[in-house]
PDB file of C-alpha atoms in Angstrom:
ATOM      1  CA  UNK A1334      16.029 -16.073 -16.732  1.00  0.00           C
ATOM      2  CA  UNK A1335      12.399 -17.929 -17.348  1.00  0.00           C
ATOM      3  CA  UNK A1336      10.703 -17.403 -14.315  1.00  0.00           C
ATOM      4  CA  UNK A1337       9.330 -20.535 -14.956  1.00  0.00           C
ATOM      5  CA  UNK A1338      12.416 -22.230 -15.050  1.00  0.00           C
ATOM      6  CA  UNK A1339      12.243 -25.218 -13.005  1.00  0.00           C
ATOM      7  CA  UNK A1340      15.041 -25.918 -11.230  1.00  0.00           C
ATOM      8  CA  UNK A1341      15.903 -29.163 -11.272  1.00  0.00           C
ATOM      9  CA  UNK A1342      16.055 -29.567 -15.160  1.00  0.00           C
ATOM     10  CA  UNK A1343      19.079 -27.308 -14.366  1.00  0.00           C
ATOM     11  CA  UNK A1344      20.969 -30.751 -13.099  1.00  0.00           C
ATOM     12  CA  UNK A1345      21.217 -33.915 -15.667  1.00  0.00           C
ATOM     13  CA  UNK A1346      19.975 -37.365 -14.920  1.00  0.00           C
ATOM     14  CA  UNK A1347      22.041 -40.214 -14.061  1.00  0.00           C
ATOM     15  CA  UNK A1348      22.791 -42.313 -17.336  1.00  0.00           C
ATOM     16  CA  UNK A1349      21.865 -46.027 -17.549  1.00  0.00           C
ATOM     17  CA  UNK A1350      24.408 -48.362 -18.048  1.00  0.00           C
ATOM     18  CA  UNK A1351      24.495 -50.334 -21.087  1.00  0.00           C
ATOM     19  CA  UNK A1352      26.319 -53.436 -22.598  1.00  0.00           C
ATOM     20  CA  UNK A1353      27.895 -51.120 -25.412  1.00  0.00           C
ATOM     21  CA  UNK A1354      31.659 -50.186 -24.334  1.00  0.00           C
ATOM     22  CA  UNK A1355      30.735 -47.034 -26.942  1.00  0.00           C
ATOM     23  CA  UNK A1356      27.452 -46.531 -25.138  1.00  0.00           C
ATOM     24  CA  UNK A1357      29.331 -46.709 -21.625  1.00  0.00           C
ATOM     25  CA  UNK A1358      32.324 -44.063 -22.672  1.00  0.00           C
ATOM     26  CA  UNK A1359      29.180 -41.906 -24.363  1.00  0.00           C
ATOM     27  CA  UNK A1360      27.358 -41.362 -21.159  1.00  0.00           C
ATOM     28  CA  UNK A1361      31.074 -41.238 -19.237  1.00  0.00           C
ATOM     29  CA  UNK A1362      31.963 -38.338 -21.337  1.00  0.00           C
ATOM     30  CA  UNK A1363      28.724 -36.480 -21.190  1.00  0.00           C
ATOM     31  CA  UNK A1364      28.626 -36.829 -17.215  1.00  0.00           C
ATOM     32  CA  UNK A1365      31.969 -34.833 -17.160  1.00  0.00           C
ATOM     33  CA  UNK A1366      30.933 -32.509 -19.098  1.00  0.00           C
ATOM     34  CA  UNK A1367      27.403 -32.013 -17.427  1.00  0.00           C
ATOM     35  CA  UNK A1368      26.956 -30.072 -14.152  1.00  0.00           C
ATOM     36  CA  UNK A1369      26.883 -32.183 -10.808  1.00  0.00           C
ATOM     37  CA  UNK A1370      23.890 -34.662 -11.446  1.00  0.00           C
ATOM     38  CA  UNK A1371      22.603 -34.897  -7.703  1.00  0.00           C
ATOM     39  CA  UNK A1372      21.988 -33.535  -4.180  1.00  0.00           C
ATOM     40  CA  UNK A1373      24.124 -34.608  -1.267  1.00  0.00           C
ATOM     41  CA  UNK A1374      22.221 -34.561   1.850  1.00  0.00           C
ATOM     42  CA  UNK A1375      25.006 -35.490   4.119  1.00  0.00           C
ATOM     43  CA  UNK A1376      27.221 -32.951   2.294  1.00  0.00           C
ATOM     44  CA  UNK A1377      24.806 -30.218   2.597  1.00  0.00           C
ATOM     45  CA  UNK A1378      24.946 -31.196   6.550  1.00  0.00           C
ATOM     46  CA  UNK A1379      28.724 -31.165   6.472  1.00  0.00           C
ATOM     47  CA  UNK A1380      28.629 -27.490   4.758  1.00  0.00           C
ATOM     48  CA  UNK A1381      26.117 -26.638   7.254  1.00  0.00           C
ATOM     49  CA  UNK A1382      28.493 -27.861  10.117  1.00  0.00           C
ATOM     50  CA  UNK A1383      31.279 -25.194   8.571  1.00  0.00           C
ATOM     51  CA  UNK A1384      28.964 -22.426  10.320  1.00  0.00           C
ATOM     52  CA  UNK A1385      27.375 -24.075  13.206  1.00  0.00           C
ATOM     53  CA  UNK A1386      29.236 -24.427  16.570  1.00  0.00           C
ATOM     54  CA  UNK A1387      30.013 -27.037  18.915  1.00  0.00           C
ATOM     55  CA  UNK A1388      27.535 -26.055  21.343  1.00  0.00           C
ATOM     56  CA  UNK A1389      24.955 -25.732  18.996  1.00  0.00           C
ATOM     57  CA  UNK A1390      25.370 -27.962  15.956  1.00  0.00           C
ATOM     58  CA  UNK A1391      21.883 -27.646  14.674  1.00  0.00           C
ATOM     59  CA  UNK A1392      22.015 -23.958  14.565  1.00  0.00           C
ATOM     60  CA  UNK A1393      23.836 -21.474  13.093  1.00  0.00           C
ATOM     61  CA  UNK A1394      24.094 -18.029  14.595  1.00  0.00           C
ATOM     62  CA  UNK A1395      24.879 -14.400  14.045  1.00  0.00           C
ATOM     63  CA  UNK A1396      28.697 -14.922  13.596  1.00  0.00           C
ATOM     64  CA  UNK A1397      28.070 -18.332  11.331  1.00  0.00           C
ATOM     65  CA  UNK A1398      25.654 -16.231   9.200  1.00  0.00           C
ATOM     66  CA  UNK A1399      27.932 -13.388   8.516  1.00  0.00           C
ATOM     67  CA  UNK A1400      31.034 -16.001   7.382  1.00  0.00           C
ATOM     68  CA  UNK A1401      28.279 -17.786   5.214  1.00  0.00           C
ATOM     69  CA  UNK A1402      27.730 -14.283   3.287  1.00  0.00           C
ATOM     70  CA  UNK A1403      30.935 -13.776   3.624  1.00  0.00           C
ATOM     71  CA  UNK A1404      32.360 -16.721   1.705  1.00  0.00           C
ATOM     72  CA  UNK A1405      29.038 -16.552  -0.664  1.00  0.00           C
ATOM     73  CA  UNK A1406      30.020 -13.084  -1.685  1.00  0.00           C
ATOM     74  CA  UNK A1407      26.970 -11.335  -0.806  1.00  0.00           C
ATOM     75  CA  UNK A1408      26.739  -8.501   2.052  1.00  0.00           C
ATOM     76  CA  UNK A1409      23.982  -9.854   4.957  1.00  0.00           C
ATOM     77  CA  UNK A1410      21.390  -6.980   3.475  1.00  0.00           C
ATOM     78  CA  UNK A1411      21.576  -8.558  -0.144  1.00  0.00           C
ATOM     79  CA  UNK A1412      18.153  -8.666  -1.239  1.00  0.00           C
ATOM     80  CA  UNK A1413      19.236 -12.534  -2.333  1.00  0.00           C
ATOM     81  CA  UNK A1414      19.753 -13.506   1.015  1.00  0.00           C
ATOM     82  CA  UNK A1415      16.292 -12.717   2.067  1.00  0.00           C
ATOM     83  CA  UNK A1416      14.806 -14.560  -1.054  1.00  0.00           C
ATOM     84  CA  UNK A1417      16.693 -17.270   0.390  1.00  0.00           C
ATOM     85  CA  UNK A1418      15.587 -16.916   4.159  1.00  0.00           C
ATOM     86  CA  UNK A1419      12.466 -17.037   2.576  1.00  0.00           C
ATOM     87  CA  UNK A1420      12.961 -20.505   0.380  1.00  0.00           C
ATOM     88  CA  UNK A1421      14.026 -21.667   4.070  1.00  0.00           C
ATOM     89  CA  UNK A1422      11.287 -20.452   5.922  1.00  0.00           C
ATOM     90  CA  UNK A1423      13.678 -18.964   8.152  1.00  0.00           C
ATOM     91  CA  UNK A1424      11.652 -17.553  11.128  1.00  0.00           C
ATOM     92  CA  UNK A1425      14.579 -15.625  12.792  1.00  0.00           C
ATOM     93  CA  UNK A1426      16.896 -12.667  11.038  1.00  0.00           C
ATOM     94  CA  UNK A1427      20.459 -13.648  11.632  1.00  0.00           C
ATOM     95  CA  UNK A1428      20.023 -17.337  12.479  1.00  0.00           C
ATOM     96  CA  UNK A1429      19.657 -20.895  10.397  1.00  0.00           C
ATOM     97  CA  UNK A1430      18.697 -24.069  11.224  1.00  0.00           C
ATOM     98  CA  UNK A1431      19.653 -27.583  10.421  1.00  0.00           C
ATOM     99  CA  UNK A1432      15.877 -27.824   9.382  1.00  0.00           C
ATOM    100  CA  UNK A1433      15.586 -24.835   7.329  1.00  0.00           C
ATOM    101  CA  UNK A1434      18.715 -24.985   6.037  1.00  0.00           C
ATOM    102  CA  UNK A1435      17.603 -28.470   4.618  1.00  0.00           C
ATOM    103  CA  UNK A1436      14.290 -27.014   3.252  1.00  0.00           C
ATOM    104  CA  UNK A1437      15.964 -24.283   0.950  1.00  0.00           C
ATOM    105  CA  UNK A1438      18.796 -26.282  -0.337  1.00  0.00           C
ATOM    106  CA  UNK A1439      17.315 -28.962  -0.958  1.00  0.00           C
ATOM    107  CA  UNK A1440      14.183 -27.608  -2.969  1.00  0.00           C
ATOM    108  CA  UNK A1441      17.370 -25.615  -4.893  1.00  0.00           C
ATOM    109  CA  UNK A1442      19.318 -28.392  -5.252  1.00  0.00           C
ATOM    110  CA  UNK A1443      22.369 -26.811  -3.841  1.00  0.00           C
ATOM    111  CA  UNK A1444      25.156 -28.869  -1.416  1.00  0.00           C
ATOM    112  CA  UNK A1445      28.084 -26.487  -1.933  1.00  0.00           C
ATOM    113  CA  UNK A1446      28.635 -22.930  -1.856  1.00  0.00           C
ATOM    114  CA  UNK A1447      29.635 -23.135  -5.620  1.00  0.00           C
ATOM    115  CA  UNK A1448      25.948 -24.466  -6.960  1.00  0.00           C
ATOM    116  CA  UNK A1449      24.709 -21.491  -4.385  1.00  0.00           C
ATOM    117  CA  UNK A1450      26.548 -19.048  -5.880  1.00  0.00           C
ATOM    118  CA  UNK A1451      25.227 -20.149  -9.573  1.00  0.00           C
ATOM    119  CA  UNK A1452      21.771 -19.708  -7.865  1.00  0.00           C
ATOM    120  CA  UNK A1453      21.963 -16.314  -6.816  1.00  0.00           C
ATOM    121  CA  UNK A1454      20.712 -14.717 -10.078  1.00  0.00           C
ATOM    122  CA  UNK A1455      17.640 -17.377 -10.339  1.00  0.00           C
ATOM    123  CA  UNK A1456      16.945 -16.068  -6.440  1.00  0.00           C
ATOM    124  CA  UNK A1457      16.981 -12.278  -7.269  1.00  0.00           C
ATOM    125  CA  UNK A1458      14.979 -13.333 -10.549  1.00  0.00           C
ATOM    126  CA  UNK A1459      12.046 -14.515  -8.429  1.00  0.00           C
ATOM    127  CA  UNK A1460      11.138 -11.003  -7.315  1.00  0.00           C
ATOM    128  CA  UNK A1461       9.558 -10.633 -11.085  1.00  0.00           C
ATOM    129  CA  UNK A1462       7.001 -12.384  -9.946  1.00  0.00           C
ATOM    130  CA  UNK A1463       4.299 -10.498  -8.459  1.00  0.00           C
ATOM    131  CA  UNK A1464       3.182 -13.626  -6.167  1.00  0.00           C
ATOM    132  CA  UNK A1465       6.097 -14.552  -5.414  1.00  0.00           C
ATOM    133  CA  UNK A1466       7.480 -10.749  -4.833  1.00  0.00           C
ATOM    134  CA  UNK A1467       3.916 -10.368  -2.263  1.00  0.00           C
ATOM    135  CA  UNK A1468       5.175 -13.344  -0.617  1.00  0.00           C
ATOM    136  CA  UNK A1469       8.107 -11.945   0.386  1.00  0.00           C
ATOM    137  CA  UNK A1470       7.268  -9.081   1.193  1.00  0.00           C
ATOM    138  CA  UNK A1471       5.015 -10.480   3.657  1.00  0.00           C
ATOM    139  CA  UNK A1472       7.113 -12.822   5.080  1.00  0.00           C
ATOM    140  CA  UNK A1473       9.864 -10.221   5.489  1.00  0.00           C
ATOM    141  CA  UNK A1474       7.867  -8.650   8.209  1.00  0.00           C
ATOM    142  CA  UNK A1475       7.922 -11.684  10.957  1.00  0.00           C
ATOM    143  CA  UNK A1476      11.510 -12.173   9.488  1.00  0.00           C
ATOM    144  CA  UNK A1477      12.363  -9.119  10.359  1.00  0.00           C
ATOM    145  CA  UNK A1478      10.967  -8.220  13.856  1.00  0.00           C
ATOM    146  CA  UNK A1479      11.705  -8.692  17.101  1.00  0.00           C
ATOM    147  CA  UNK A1480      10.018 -11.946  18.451  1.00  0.00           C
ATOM    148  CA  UNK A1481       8.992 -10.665  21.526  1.00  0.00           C
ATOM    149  CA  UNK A1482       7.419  -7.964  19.794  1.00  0.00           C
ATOM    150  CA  UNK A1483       3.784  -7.759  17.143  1.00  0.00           C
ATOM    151  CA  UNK A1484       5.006  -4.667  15.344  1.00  0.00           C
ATOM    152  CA  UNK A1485       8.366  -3.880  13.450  1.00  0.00           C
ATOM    153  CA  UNK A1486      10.439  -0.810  14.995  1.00  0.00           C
ATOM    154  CA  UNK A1487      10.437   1.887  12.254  1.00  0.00           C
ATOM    155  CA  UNK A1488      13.985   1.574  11.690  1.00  0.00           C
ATOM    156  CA  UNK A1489      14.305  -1.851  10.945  1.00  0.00           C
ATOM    157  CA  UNK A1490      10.961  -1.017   8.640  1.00  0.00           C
ATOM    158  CA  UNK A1491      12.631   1.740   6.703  1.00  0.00           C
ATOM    159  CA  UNK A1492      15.529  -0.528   5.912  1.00  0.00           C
ATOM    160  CA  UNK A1493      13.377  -3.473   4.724  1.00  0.00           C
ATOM    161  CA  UNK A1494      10.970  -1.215   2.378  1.00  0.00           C
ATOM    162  CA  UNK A1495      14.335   0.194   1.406  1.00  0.00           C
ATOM    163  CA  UNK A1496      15.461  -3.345   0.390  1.00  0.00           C
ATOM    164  CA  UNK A1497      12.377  -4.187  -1.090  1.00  0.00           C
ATOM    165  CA  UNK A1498      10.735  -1.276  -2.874  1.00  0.00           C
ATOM    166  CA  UNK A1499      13.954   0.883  -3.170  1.00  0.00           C
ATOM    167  CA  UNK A1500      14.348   0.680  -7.043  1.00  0.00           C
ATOM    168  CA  UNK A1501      10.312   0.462  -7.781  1.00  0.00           C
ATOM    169  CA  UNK A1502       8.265   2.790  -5.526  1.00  0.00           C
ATOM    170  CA  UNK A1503       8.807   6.453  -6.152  1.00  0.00           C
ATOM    171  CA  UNK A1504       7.185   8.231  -2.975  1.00  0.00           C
ATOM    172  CA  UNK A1505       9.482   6.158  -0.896  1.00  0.00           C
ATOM    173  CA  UNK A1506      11.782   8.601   0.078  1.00  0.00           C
ATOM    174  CA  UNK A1507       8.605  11.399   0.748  1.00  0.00           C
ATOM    175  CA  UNK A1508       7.419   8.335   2.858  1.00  0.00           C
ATOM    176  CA  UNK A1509      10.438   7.712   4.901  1.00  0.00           C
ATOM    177  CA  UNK A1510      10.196  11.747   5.244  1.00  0.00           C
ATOM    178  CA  UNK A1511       6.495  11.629   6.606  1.00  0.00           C
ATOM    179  CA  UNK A1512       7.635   8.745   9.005  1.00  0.00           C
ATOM    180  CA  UNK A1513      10.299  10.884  10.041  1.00  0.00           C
ATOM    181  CA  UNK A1514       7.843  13.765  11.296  1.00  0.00           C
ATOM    182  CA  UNK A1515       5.250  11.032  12.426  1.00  0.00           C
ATOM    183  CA  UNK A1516       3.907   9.850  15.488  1.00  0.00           C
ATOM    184  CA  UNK A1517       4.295   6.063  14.135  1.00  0.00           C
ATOM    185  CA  UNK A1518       7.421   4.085  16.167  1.00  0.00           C
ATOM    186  CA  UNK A1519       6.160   0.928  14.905  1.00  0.00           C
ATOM    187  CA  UNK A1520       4.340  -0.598  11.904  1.00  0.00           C
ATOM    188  CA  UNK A1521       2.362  -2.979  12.131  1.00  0.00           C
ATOM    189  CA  UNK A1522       1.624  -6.232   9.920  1.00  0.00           C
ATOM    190  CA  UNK A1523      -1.850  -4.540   8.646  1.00  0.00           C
ATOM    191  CA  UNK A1524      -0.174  -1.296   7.471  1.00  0.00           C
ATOM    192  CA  UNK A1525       3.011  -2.862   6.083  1.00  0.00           C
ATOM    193  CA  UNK A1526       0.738  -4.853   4.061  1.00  0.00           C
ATOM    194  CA  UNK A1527      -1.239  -1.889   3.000  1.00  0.00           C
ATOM    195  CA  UNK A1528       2.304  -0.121   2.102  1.00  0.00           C
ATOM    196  CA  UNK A1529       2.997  -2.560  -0.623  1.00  0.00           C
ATOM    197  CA  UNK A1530      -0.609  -2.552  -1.990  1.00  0.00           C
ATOM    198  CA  UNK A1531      -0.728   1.459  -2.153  1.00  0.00           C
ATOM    199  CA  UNK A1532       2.505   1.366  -4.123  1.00  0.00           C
ATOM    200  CA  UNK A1533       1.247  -0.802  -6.541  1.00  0.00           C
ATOM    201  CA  UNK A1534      -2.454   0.982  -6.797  1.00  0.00           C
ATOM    202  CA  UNK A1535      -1.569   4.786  -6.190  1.00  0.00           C
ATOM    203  CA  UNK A1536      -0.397   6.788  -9.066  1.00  0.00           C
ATOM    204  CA  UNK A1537       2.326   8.930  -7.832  1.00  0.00           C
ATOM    205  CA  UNK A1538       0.266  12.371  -8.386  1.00  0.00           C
ATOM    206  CA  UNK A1539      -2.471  10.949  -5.983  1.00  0.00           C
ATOM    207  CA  UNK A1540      -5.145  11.518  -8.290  1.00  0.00           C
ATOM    208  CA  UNK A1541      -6.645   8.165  -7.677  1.00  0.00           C
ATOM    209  CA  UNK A1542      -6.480   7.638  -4.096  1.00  0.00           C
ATOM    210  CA  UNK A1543      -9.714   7.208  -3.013  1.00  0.00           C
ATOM    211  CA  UNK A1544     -10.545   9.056   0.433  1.00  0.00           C
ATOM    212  CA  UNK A1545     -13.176   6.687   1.503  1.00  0.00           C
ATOM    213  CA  UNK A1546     -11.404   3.432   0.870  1.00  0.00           C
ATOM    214  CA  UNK A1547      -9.813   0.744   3.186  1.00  0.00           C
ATOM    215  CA  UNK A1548      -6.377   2.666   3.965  1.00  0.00           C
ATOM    216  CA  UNK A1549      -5.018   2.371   7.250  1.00  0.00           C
ATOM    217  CA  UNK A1550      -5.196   6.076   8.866  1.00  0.00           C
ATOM    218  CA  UNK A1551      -1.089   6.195   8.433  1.00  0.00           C
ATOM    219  CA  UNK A1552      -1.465   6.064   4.628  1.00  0.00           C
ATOM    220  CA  UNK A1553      -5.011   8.395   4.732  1.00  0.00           C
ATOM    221  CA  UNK A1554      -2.406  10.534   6.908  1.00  0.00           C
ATOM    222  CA  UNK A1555       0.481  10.106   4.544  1.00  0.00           C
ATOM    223  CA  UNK A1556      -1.342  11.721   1.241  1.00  0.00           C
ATOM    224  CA  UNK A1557      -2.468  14.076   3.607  1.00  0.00           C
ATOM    225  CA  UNK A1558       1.111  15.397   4.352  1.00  0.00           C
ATOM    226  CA  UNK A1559       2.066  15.108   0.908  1.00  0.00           C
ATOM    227  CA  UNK A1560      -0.144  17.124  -0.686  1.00  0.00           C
ATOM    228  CA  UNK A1561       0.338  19.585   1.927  1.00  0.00           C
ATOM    229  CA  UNK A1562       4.287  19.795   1.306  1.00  0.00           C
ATOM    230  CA  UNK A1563       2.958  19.702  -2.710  1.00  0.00           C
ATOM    231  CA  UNK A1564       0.877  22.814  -2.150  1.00  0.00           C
ATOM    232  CA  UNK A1565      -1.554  20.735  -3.540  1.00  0.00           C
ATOM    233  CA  UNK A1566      -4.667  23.423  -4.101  1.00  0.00           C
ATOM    234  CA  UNK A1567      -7.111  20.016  -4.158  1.00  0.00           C
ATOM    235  CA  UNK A1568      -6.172  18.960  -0.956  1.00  0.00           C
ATOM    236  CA  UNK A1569      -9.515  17.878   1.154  1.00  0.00           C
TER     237      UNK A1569
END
């Protein structure tokens, strides 16, 4: 899929009528064949509603989350779902509301679960993107933590870097490792920041790490370790 792809040329435009019976049964027959041509505010509210409860209509919880992945046919640590906590601005892991739910669907133009499920692959798409991946990366940090806490338990961390850098970051499992023998209970937003950014500027031999640059001590502390369970003869 184009990357570029913007989204609502996926969804035709409303014919105009004209005084030509040929003209009418033209745009008639085109409109059935077409997908669905518009968004449906109220209906997006209704499907909302589905997963809400009565003593809380404008949010949906933990239970009403895990029936919305369920009927959507993703498992709640689909990397899709988070792309779309993110299109919502979702602040909260495990929770939707009426407003954010409006804010995704709407800028994807989805008001059923069917148009959501022909979205999926355009969501997972977006994590091509560099920007956009950084984005989300970011934002899966606040998404992700406790609210009452400023750093992410290192639990919770493994399984997000997991989700995120699994398939394109090969010293993630010798990094999960050196967590494992650590100190560090927590990251914080500074180094998870700097986790993504050495993945993407460290060559996986280490040659190029530069000593005297901006690291965080974890990752000064990480290459350390490594090269140590390496053998590495060159280590400082």
């Amino acid at each position: 899929m184009d990357l570029g792809e913007d989204v609502s040329s996926l969804f035709g435009k409303r014919s105009k009528t004209s005084s030509s019976s040929s003209t009418v049964n033209r745009s008639r027959t085109k409109g059935m064949e077409e997908a669905p041509t518009s968004f449906n505010q109220k209906k997006c509210i209704a499907w909302f509603r589905q997963y809400s409860t009565p003593s809380n209509t404008d949010t949906i919880g933990p239970e009403g989350v895990e029936a919305f992945c369920r009927d959507l046919n993703v498992e709640p640590e689909n990397i899709a779902l988070l792309v779309l906590s993110w299109k919502m601005g979702a602040k909260q892991m495990g929770y939707f509301t009426l407003q954010e739910w409006l804010l995704g669907l709407t800028d994807l133009q989805c008001d059923s679960l069917a148009k959501l499920q022909g979205k999926l692959n355009y969501l997972r798409s977006l994590l091509l993107d560099s920007s956009h991946f950084k984005s989300i990366y970011r934002y899966a940090f606040d998404f992700s933590r406790d609210k009452d806490q400023r750093s992410l338990d290192i639990d919770t961390a493994k399984a997000m870097l997991g989700l995120l850098l699994g398939r394109q970051w090969s010293l993630l499992n010798s990094f999960f490792q050196f967590l494992d023998q650590s100190r560090y209970r927590v990251l914080n937003k500074d180094q998870w920041c700097n986790v993504l950014e050495f993945s993407r500027a460290v060559d996986v031999d280490l040659r190029n790490y530069d000593v005297d640059g901006a690291w965080p001590v974890m990752l000064d502390e990480f290459v350390e370790w490594l090269k140590v369970t390496r053998g590495d003869p060159n280590i400082q």
